[in-house]
C-alpha cells in the first residue's frame, strides 16, 4: 500500500506537468485546427532561454553581484551554524538564487513569446487559407530547424539550472503510510495546475477566449462578426509559447537542459490525442492517468518500460473512441 501511494502521488505530480505542456498544443489546435508537432521543441527553447537568463548571463563579467548571488547580511547570518541537509538551509540556498530564478523566468517568457510570434507571422500566417496539412507539415519541419538551431546556439551538452522552489524534503503520513516528496516537485505541480486552470478560465470567460472558440468553430463566420482571425492565431501561438517557457523551465530543473527535452512533445502529443485534441478537461484527465500509469510501470517494470506508456494508452483509447476520451466528434456533411 505504501509503495502504491508513493508512486501514485509522484505520478499525479508528473501528470500535472504533462497537462501544462499539453495545454499549448490544445490552444493552438482550438484556434487554428493545426496539430503542432514542434511544441516539444518550443518547450526546449523555453528551457534554454531560462538557462541563458538564469545561468549564462549571471556568469558574465559585467553581471552585478546581486544577480550572481544574492546574499544580504541577514541571510548570511541565518546560514551560519546550520547542519548539513537542513530544510532551512535548502530554503536559504534557494533564496540566494532568487534573482536568477525571477529574471530567468521573465526572460524565458519574453524570449519564447517572441519565438512563437515569429513562427506564426513568418511561417503560419502566409499559409492561411491553404490546407491544414500544409501547416502541419511546416510544424514537422520546424522540429529539425529548432533542434539544430539549439545545438548551434547553446551546444548539445546537458546543463543544470536553479530550481523554481526550495528543494526541501517533505515527509508526511497518509493512511498510515510514510510519504516522501521533494518540495520543488510539489511546487512545480501546483504551478502547473494553477496555470492550466487559469488558461481554461481565460478561454471560457474572457473576450479573447470567446474569439478563440468562435474562430475554432468557423473562421468565415468569425471574420464576419468582426473577429480578427490572424490576431487570434497569433494569440494562440503566443499562449503556447508562454506555457512552453514555464514547462521548459520546470523540466530543466528536473532533467537538465539538452536538445532531448524536445522529445517530451511526442509523449504529450499522445496524451492530447488520448484526451481529445479540442478538450482541455479530457487532456487534463488523460495527463493525470498517464502520469500515474507511468509511475506504476516504472515501479513494477523499470524506467525503460515507462516510456511507452503514453503510446500504448492512446492506442487503446483511439481504438474505442477515435476522437479521444472527451474530444468533439466531427461530422462531415457531403
mmCIF file of C-alpha atoms in Angstrom:
data_model
loop_
_atom_site.group_PDB
_atom_site.id
_atom_site.type_symbol
_atom_site.label_atom_id
_atom_site.label_comp_id
_atom_site.label_asym_id
_atom_site.label_seq_id
_atom_site.Cartn_x
_atom_site.Cartn_y
_atom_site.Cartn_z
ATOM 1 C CA UNK A 1 0.000 0.000 0.000
ATOM 2 C CA UNK A 2 2.820 2.388 0.872
ATOM 3 C CA UNK A 3 4.574 1.996 -2.487
ATOM 4 C CA UNK A 4 1.305 2.412 -4.385
ATOM 5 C CA UNK A 5 0.561 5.704 -2.623
ATOM 6 C CA UNK A 6 4.127 6.977 -3.071
ATOM 7 C CA UNK A 7 4.302 6.223 -6.778
ATOM 8 C CA UNK A 8 0.705 7.307 -7.303
ATOM 9 C CA UNK A 9 1.400 10.774 -5.865
ATOM 10 C CA UNK A 10 4.605 11.012 -7.913
ATOM 11 C CA UNK A 11 2.592 10.102 -10.998
ATOM 12 C CA UNK A 12 -0.028 12.772 -10.299
ATOM 13 C CA UNK A 13 2.691 15.408 -9.999
ATOM 14 C CA UNK A 14 4.217 14.299 -13.315
ATOM 15 C CA UNK A 15 0.745 14.296 -14.870
ATOM 16 C CA UNK A 16 0.255 17.921 -13.843
ATOM 17 C CA UNK A 17 3.420 18.846 -15.769
ATOM 18 C CA UNK A 18 2.159 16.896 -18.788
ATOM 19 C CA UNK A 19 -1.114 18.835 -18.613
ATOM 20 C CA UNK A 20 0.728 22.160 -18.656
ATOM 21 C CA UNK A 21 2.677 21.061 -21.731
ATOM 22 C CA UNK A 22 -0.465 19.766 -23.414
ATOM 23 C CA UNK A 23 -2.415 22.995 -22.932
ATOM 24 C CA UNK A 24 -0.231 24.690 -25.548
ATOM 25 C CA UNK A 25 -0.982 22.012 -28.136
ATOM 26 C CA UNK A 26 -4.714 22.205 -27.413
ATOM 27 C CA UNK A 27 -4.766 26.022 -27.560
ATOM 28 C CA UNK A 28 -3.126 26.122 -30.992
ATOM 29 C CA UNK A 29 -5.415 23.377 -32.293
ATOM 30 C CA UNK A 30 -8.583 25.027 -30.968
ATOM 31 C CA UNK A 31 -7.721 28.290 -32.712
ATOM 32 C CA UNK A 32 -6.141 27.052 -35.936
ATOM 33 C CA UNK A 33 -7.066 23.340 -36.338
ATOM 34 C CA UNK A 34 -3.311 22.706 -36.664
ATOM 35 C CA UNK A 35 -1.590 19.991 -34.637
ATOM 36 C CA UNK A 36 1.742 21.497 -33.633
ATOM 37 C CA UNK A 37 4.261 18.647 -33.782
ATOM 38 C CA UNK A 38 7.062 21.075 -32.851
ATOM 39 C CA UNK A 39 5.585 22.054 -29.483
ATOM 40 C CA UNK A 40 8.153 19.958 -27.632
ATOM 41 C CA UNK A 41 10.916 21.970 -29.256
ATOM 42 C CA UNK A 42 9.190 25.213 -28.315
ATOM 43 C CA UNK A 43 9.416 23.905 -24.751
ATOM 44 C CA UNK A 44 13.091 23.093 -25.330
ATOM 45 C CA UNK A 45 13.713 26.696 -26.412
ATOM 46 C CA UNK A 46 11.945 27.897 -23.261
ATOM 47 C CA UNK A 47 14.288 25.745 -21.179
ATOM 48 C CA UNK A 48 17.340 27.104 -22.986
ATOM 49 C CA UNK A 49 16.124 30.679 -22.547
ATOM 50 C CA UNK A 50 15.710 30.034 -18.822
ATOM 51 C CA UNK A 51 19.243 28.606 -18.777
ATOM 52 C CA UNK A 52 20.513 31.710 -20.602
ATOM 53 C CA UNK A 53 18.979 34.245 -18.219
ATOM 54 C CA UNK A 54 19.463 32.223 -15.017
ATOM 55 C CA UNK A 55 22.946 30.754 -15.620
ATOM 56 C CA UNK A 56 24.805 32.176 -18.602
ATOM 57 C CA UNK A 57 24.153 35.904 -18.081
ATOM 58 C CA UNK A 58 24.974 35.844 -14.342
ATOM 59 C CA UNK A 59 28.314 34.291 -15.325
ATOM 60 C CA UNK A 60 29.266 37.313 -17.422
ATOM 61 C CA UNK A 61 31.893 39.678 -16.049
ATOM 62 C CA UNK A 62 29.517 42.642 -16.203
ATOM 63 C CA UNK A 63 26.736 40.943 -14.200
ATOM 64 C CA UNK A 64 26.005 42.768 -10.910
ATOM 65 C CA UNK A 65 26.836 40.929 -7.691
ATOM 66 C CA UNK A 66 23.184 40.616 -6.590
ATOM 67 C CA UNK A 67 22.363 38.895 -9.878
ATOM 68 C CA UNK A 68 25.148 36.335 -9.447
ATOM 69 C CA UNK A 69 24.404 35.538 -5.810
ATOM 70 C CA UNK A 70 22.012 37.454 -3.562
ATOM 71 C CA UNK A 71 23.440 37.266 -0.037
ATOM 72 C CA UNK A 72 22.315 40.099 2.250
ATOM 73 C CA UNK A 73 23.756 40.183 5.765
ATOM 74 C CA UNK A 74 20.675 38.665 7.418
ATOM 75 C CA UNK A 75 20.776 35.718 5.003
ATOM 76 C CA UNK A 76 24.456 35.048 5.719
ATOM 77 C CA UNK A 77 23.790 35.165 9.466
ATOM 78 C CA UNK A 78 20.926 32.679 9.199
ATOM 79 C CA UNK A 79 23.124 30.237 7.275
ATOM 80 C CA UNK A 80 25.796 30.146 9.942
ATOM 81 C CA UNK A 81 25.761 27.055 12.122
ATOM 82 C CA UNK A 82 23.067 25.213 10.182
ATOM 83 C CA UNK A 83 23.589 21.431 9.935
ATOM 84 C CA UNK A 84 24.080 19.770 6.558
ATOM 85 C CA UNK A 85 20.884 18.868 4.674
ATOM 86 C CA UNK A 86 18.873 21.208 6.865
ATOM 87 C CA UNK A 87 15.445 22.098 5.375
ATOM 88 C CA UNK A 88 16.000 25.719 6.379
ATOM 89 C CA UNK A 89 19.406 25.615 4.696
ATOM 90 C CA UNK A 90 17.778 24.428 1.463
ATOM 91 C CA UNK A 91 15.368 27.373 1.599
ATOM 92 C CA UNK A 92 18.187 29.840 2.245
ATOM 93 C CA UNK A 93 20.282 28.409 -0.593
ATOM 94 C CA UNK A 94 17.287 28.861 -2.895
ATOM 95 C CA UNK A 95 16.884 32.479 -1.737
ATOM 96 C CA UNK A 96 20.493 33.075 -2.771
ATOM 97 C CA UNK A 97 19.473 32.187 -6.342
ATOM 98 C CA UNK A 98 16.110 34.002 -6.231
ATOM 99 C CA UNK A 99 17.116 36.929 -8.524
ATOM 100 C CA UNK A 100 18.402 34.457 -11.102
ATOM 101 C CA UNK A 101 15.171 32.449 -10.908
ATOM 102 C CA UNK A 102 12.948 35.530 -11.324
ATOM 103 C CA UNK A 103 14.968 37.077 -14.143
ATOM 104 C CA UNK A 104 15.351 33.663 -15.766
ATOM 105 C CA UNK A 105 11.590 33.142 -15.841
ATOM 106 C CA UNK A 106 10.832 36.654 -17.095
ATOM 107 C CA UNK A 107 13.495 36.371 -19.784
ATOM 108 C CA UNK A 108 12.302 32.915 -20.853
ATOM 109 C CA UNK A 109 8.691 34.076 -21.094
ATOM 110 C CA UNK A 110 9.564 37.149 -23.168
ATOM 111 C CA UNK A 111 12.032 35.400 -25.478
ATOM 112 C CA UNK A 112 9.830 32.366 -26.079
ATOM 113 C CA UNK A 113 6.827 34.590 -26.816
ATOM 114 C CA UNK A 114 8.894 36.323 -29.496
ATOM 115 C CA UNK A 115 9.847 32.942 -30.990
ATOM 116 C CA UNK A 116 6.194 31.874 -31.079
ATOM 117 C CA UNK A 117 5.174 35.147 -32.676
ATOM 118 C CA UNK A 118 7.889 34.806 -35.340
ATOM 119 C CA UNK A 119 6.737 31.272 -36.162
ATOM 120 C CA UNK A 120 3.146 32.431 -36.533
ATOM 121 C CA UNK A 121 3.919 35.554 -38.571
ATOM 122 C CA UNK A 122 6.652 34.163 -40.848
ATOM 123 C CA UNK A 123 5.624 30.543 -41.339
ATOM 124 C CA UNK A 124 1.967 30.016 -40.446
ATOM 125 C CA UNK A 125 0.196 33.218 -41.454
ATOM 126 C CA UNK A 126 1.229 33.062 -45.138
ATOM 127 C CA UNK A 127 -0.459 29.640 -45.266
ATOM 128 C CA UNK A 128 -3.837 30.901 -44.043
ATOM 129 C CA UNK A 129 -6.492 29.641 -46.422
ATOM 130 C CA UNK A 130 -4.320 26.743 -47.556
ATOM 131 C CA UNK A 131 -4.819 23.140 -46.473
ATOM 132 C CA UNK A 132 -4.326 22.324 -42.814
ATOM 133 C CA UNK A 133 -1.995 19.517 -43.878
ATOM 134 C CA UNK A 134 0.467 22.057 -45.296
ATOM 135 C CA UNK A 135 0.536 23.934 -41.982
ATOM 136 C CA UNK A 136 1.047 20.708 -40.064
ATOM 137 C CA UNK A 137 3.991 19.794 -42.297
ATOM 138 C CA UNK A 138 5.557 23.168 -41.505
ATOM 139 C CA UNK A 139 5.486 22.265 -37.801
ATOM 140 C CA UNK A 140 7.112 18.923 -38.656
ATOM 141 C CA UNK A 141 9.887 20.765 -40.497
ATOM 142 C CA UNK A 142 10.321 23.059 -37.511
ATOM 143 C CA UNK A 143 11.445 20.079 -35.438
ATOM 144 C CA UNK A 144 14.716 19.766 -37.351
ATOM 145 C CA UNK A 145 15.224 23.522 -37.594
ATOM 146 C CA UNK A 146 14.706 24.175 -33.873
ATOM 147 C CA UNK A 147 16.688 21.120 -32.762
ATOM 148 C CA UNK A 148 19.648 22.039 -34.958
ATOM 149 C CA UNK A 149 19.384 25.714 -34.039
ATOM 150 C CA UNK A 150 19.513 24.945 -30.318
ATOM 151 C CA UNK A 151 22.651 22.850 -30.743
ATOM 152 C CA UNK A 152 24.324 25.609 -32.773
ATOM 153 C CA UNK A 153 23.453 28.344 -30.281
ATOM 154 C CA UNK A 154 23.841 26.554 -26.948
ATOM 155 C CA UNK A 155 25.687 23.285 -27.850
ATOM 156 C CA UNK A 156 24.240 19.839 -27.133
ATOM 157 C CA UNK A 157 25.798 19.415 -23.670
ATOM 158 C CA UNK A 158 23.396 18.902 -20.787
ATOM 159 C CA UNK A 159 23.318 21.787 -18.295
ATOM 160 C CA UNK A 160 21.648 22.371 -14.965
ATOM 161 C CA UNK A 161 19.649 25.366 -13.762
ATOM 162 C CA UNK A 162 18.445 26.695 -10.391
ATOM 163 C CA UNK A 163 15.165 25.156 -9.249
ATOM 164 C CA UNK A 164 11.997 27.228 -9.157
ATOM 165 C CA UNK A 165 11.379 26.414 -5.490
ATOM 166 C CA UNK A 166 13.365 25.215 -2.460
ATOM 167 C CA UNK A 167 14.181 21.517 -2.800
ATOM 168 C CA UNK A 168 13.362 20.701 0.800
ATOM 169 C CA UNK A 169 12.329 17.146 1.659
ATOM 170 C CA UNK A 170 8.696 16.795 2.722
ATOM 171 C CA UNK A 171 7.547 13.860 4.821
ATOM 172 C CA UNK A 172 4.007 13.151 5.967
ATOM 173 C CA UNK A 173 1.780 10.218 6.841
ATOM 174 C CA UNK A 174 -1.174 9.239 4.652
ATOM 175 C CA UNK A 175 -3.320 6.192 5.521
ATOM 176 C CA UNK A 176 -0.633 5.041 7.941
ATOM 177 C CA UNK A 177 1.942 5.256 5.145
ATOM 178 C CA UNK A 178 5.041 7.446 5.233
ATOM 179 C CA UNK A 179 5.161 9.592 2.064
ATOM 180 C CA UNK A 180 8.339 11.354 0.924
ATOM 181 C CA UNK A 181 8.337 14.216 -1.589
ATOM 182 C CA UNK A 182 10.705 16.939 -2.729
ATOM 183 C CA UNK A 183 9.476 20.497 -2.268
ATOM 184 C CA UNK A 184 10.430 21.611 -5.762
ATOM 185 C CA UNK A 185 8.415 18.769 -7.356
ATOM 186 C CA UNK A 186 5.353 19.685 -5.318
ATOM 187 C CA UNK A 187 5.637 23.395 -6.151
ATOM 188 C CA UNK A 188 6.158 22.617 -9.844
ATOM 189 C CA UNK A 189 2.976 20.527 -9.867
ATOM 190 C CA UNK A 190 0.995 23.268 -8.098
ATOM 191 C CA UNK A 191 2.268 25.876 -10.585
ATOM 192 C CA UNK A 192 1.272 23.623 -13.483
ATOM 193 C CA UNK A 193 -2.257 23.038 -12.144
ATOM 194 C CA UNK A 194 -2.829 26.740 -11.387
ATOM 195 C CA UNK A 195 -1.624 27.819 -14.840
ATOM 196 C CA UNK A 196 -3.739 25.153 -16.514
ATOM 197 C CA UNK A 197 -6.818 26.328 -14.613
ATOM 198 C CA UNK A 198 -6.083 29.987 -15.408
ATOM 199 C CA UNK A 199 -5.786 29.270 -19.134
ATOM 200 C CA UNK A 200 -9.011 27.260 -19.221
ATOM 201 C CA UNK A 201 -10.798 30.067 -17.353
ATOM 202 C CA UNK A 202 -9.389 32.616 -19.799
ATOM 203 C CA UNK A 203 -10.647 30.635 -22.805
ATOM 204 C CA UNK A 204 -14.079 30.172 -21.247
ATOM 205 C CA UNK A 205 -14.788 33.581 -19.728
ATOM 206 C CA UNK A 206 -12.811 36.323 -21.491
ATOM 207 C CA UNK A 207 -13.374 38.085 -24.808
ATOM 208 C CA UNK A 208 -10.089 36.740 -26.136
ATOM 209 C CA UNK A 209 -11.159 33.226 -25.202
ATOM 210 C CA UNK A 210 -14.534 33.678 -26.895
ATOM 211 C CA UNK A 211 -12.703 34.815 -30.032
ATOM 212 C CA UNK A 212 -10.553 31.663 -29.943
ATOM 213 C CA UNK A 213 -13.611 29.439 -29.597
ATOM 214 C CA UNK A 214 -15.512 31.291 -32.310
ATOM 215 C CA UNK A 215 -12.574 31.023 -34.691
ATOM 216 C CA UNK A 216 -12.287 27.318 -33.961
ATOM 217 C CA UNK A 217 -15.943 26.814 -34.860
ATOM 218 C CA UNK A 218 -15.934 28.709 -38.149
ATOM 219 C CA UNK A 219 -13.279 31.130 -39.373
ATOM 220 C CA UNK A 220 -15.519 32.724 -42.023
ATOM 221 C CA UNK A 221 -18.289 33.430 -39.532
ATOM 222 C CA UNK A 222 -15.744 34.784 -37.036
ATOM 223 C CA UNK A 223 -14.459 37.180 -39.722
ATOM 224 C CA UNK A 224 -18.000 38.353 -40.458
ATOM 225 C CA UNK A 225 -18.585 39.017 -36.748
ATOM 226 C CA UNK A 226 -15.588 41.365 -36.648
ATOM 227 C CA UNK A 227 -13.087 38.967 -35.088
ATOM 228 C CA UNK A 228 -9.539 39.335 -36.365
ATOM 229 C CA UNK A 229 -8.664 35.719 -37.144
ATOM 230 C CA UNK A 230 -4.930 36.430 -37.724
ATOM 231 C CA UNK A 231 -4.794 38.078 -34.294
ATOM 232 C CA UNK A 232 -6.470 35.044 -32.750
ATOM 233 C CA UNK A 233 -3.872 32.797 -34.397
ATOM 234 C CA UNK A 234 -1.077 34.978 -33.011
ATOM 235 C CA UNK A 235 -2.575 34.892 -29.504
ATOM 236 C CA UNK A 236 -2.819 31.104 -29.612
ATOM 237 C CA UNK A 237 0.831 30.721 -30.626
ATOM 238 C CA UNK A 238 1.999 33.215 -28.012
ATOM 239 C CA UNK A 239 -0.058 31.425 -25.367
ATOM 240 C CA UNK A 240 1.519 28.106 -26.372
ATOM 241 C CA UNK A 241 4.964 29.729 -26.223
ATOM 242 C CA UNK A 242 4.379 31.181 -22.751
ATOM 243 C CA UNK A 243 3.167 27.891 -21.299
ATOM 244 C CA UNK A 244 6.045 26.200 -23.110
ATOM 245 C CA UNK A 245 8.528 28.529 -21.403
ATOM 246 C CA UNK A 246 7.182 27.677 -17.938
ATOM 247 C CA UNK A 247 7.066 23.968 -18.756
ATOM 248 C CA UNK A 248 10.583 24.161 -20.171
ATOM 249 C CA UNK A 249 11.912 25.794 -17.007
ATOM 250 C CA UNK A 250 10.232 23.130 -14.873
ATOM 251 C CA UNK A 251 11.593 20.270 -16.999
ATOM 252 C CA UNK A 252 15.042 21.865 -16.992
ATOM 253 C CA UNK A 253 15.132 21.851 -13.190
ATOM 254 C CA UNK A 254 14.175 18.161 -13.192
ATOM 255 C CA UNK A 255 16.199 16.749 -16.090
ATOM 256 C CA UNK A 256 18.743 19.408 -17.046
ATOM 257 C CA UNK A 257 18.812 21.354 -20.302
ATOM 258 C CA UNK A 258 19.585 19.496 -23.525
ATOM 259 C CA UNK A 259 18.055 19.063 -27.010
ATOM 260 C CA UNK A 260 16.462 15.819 -25.809
ATOM 261 C CA UNK A 261 13.854 17.917 -23.971
ATOM 262 C CA UNK A 262 12.104 18.359 -27.306
ATOM 263 C CA UNK A 263 11.180 14.676 -27.298
ATOM 264 C CA UNK A 264 8.727 15.315 -24.441
ATOM 265 C CA UNK A 265 6.421 16.827 -27.037
ATOM 266 C CA UNK A 266 5.766 13.478 -28.697
ATOM 267 C CA UNK A 267 4.745 11.793 -25.434
ATOM 268 C CA UNK A 268 2.448 14.698 -24.599
ATOM 269 C CA UNK A 269 1.005 14.695 -28.124
ATOM 270 C CA UNK A 270 -0.063 11.099 -27.463
ATOM 271 C CA UNK A 271 -1.718 12.295 -24.244
ATOM 272 C CA UNK A 272 -3.530 15.047 -26.149
ATOM 273 C CA UNK A 273 -4.826 12.537 -28.703
ATOM 274 C CA UNK A 274 -5.966 10.338 -25.845
ATOM 275 C CA UNK A 275 -7.878 13.102 -24.073
ATOM 276 C CA UNK A 276 -9.187 14.842 -27.196
ATOM 277 C CA UNK A 277 -7.461 17.474 -29.287
ATOM 278 C CA UNK A 278 -10.087 20.103 -28.527
ATOM 279 C CA UNK A 279 -10.848 19.247 -24.892
ATOM 280 C CA UNK A 280 -8.988 20.848 -22.000
ATOM 281 C CA UNK A 281 -10.805 18.655 -19.470
ATOM 282 C CA UNK A 282 -10.068 15.486 -21.434
ATOM 283 C CA UNK A 283 -6.402 16.358 -21.786
ATOM 284 C CA UNK A 284 -6.084 17.105 -18.063
ATOM 285 C CA UNK A 285 -7.639 13.776 -17.106
ATOM 286 C CA UNK A 286 -5.539 11.901 -19.672
ATOM 287 C CA UNK A 287 -2.356 13.587 -18.411
ATOM 288 C CA UNK A 288 -3.029 12.535 -14.814
ATOM 289 C CA UNK A 289 -3.916 8.980 -15.861
ATOM 290 C CA UNK A 290 -0.771 8.617 -17.972
ATOM 291 C CA UNK A 291 1.354 10.129 -15.209
ATOM 292 C CA UNK A 292 0.095 7.552 -12.696
ATOM 293 C CA UNK A 293 0.411 4.678 -15.191
ATOM 294 C CA UNK A 294 3.997 5.699 -15.964
ATOM 295 C CA UNK A 295 4.864 5.812 -12.268
ATOM 296 C CA UNK A 296 3.347 2.395 -11.627
ATOM 297 C CA UNK A 297 5.053 0.914 -14.669
ATOM 298 C CA UNK A 298 8.395 2.320 -13.538
ATOM 299 C CA UNK A 299 7.855 0.802 -10.098
ATOM 300 C CA UNK A 300 6.989 -2.653 -11.401
ATOM 301 C CA UNK A 301 8.998 -2.962 -14.623
ATOM 302 C CA UNK A 302 11.608 -0.177 -14.634
ATOM 303 C CA UNK A 303 12.082 3.125 -16.419
ATOM 304 C CA UNK A 304 12.571 1.634 -19.903
ATOM 305 C CA UNK A 305 9.003 0.351 -19.961
ATOM 306 C CA UNK A 306 7.530 3.582 -18.603
ATOM 307 C CA UNK A 307 8.451 5.458 -21.798
ATOM 308 C CA UNK A 308 5.986 3.506 -23.941
ATOM 309 C CA UNK A 309 3.008 4.001 -21.620
ATOM 310 C CA UNK A 310 1.577 7.146 -23.358
ATOM 311 C CA UNK A 311 1.654 5.446 -26.757
ATOM 312 C CA UNK A 312 0.057 2.216 -25.552
ATOM 313 C CA UNK A 313 -2.621 4.183 -23.691
ATOM 314 C CA UNK A 314 -3.530 6.337 -26.683
ATOM 315 C CA UNK A 315 -3.694 3.296 -28.981
ATOM 316 C CA UNK A 316 -6.125 1.559 -26.641
ATOM 317 C CA UNK A 317 -8.300 4.665 -26.348
ATOM 318 C CA UNK A 318 -8.498 5.630 -30.025
ATOM 319 C CA UNK A 319 -9.451 2.076 -30.975
ATOM 320 C CA UNK A 320 -12.655 2.648 -28.997
ATOM 321 C CA UNK A 321 -13.011 6.440 -29.307
ATOM 322 C CA UNK A 322 -11.098 7.749 -32.354
ATOM 323 C CA UNK A 323 -11.689 11.375 -31.303
ATOM 324 C CA UNK A 324 -10.323 10.819 -27.765
ATOM 325 C CA UNK A 325 -11.956 10.496 -24.383
ATOM 326 C CA UNK A 326 -13.659 13.905 -24.427
ATOM 327 C CA UNK A 327 -12.918 15.146 -27.952
ATOM 328 C CA UNK A 328 -15.705 16.501 -30.091
ATOM 329 C CA UNK A 329 -16.774 14.103 -32.815
ATOM 330 C CA UNK A 330 -16.681 15.876 -36.167
ATOM 331 C CA UNK A 331 -19.432 15.166 -38.646
ATOM 332 C CA UNK A 332 -18.725 15.949 -42.289
ATOM 333 C CA UNK A 333 -21.738 16.566 -44.490
ATOM 334 C CA UNK A 334 -21.425 15.635 -48.143
#
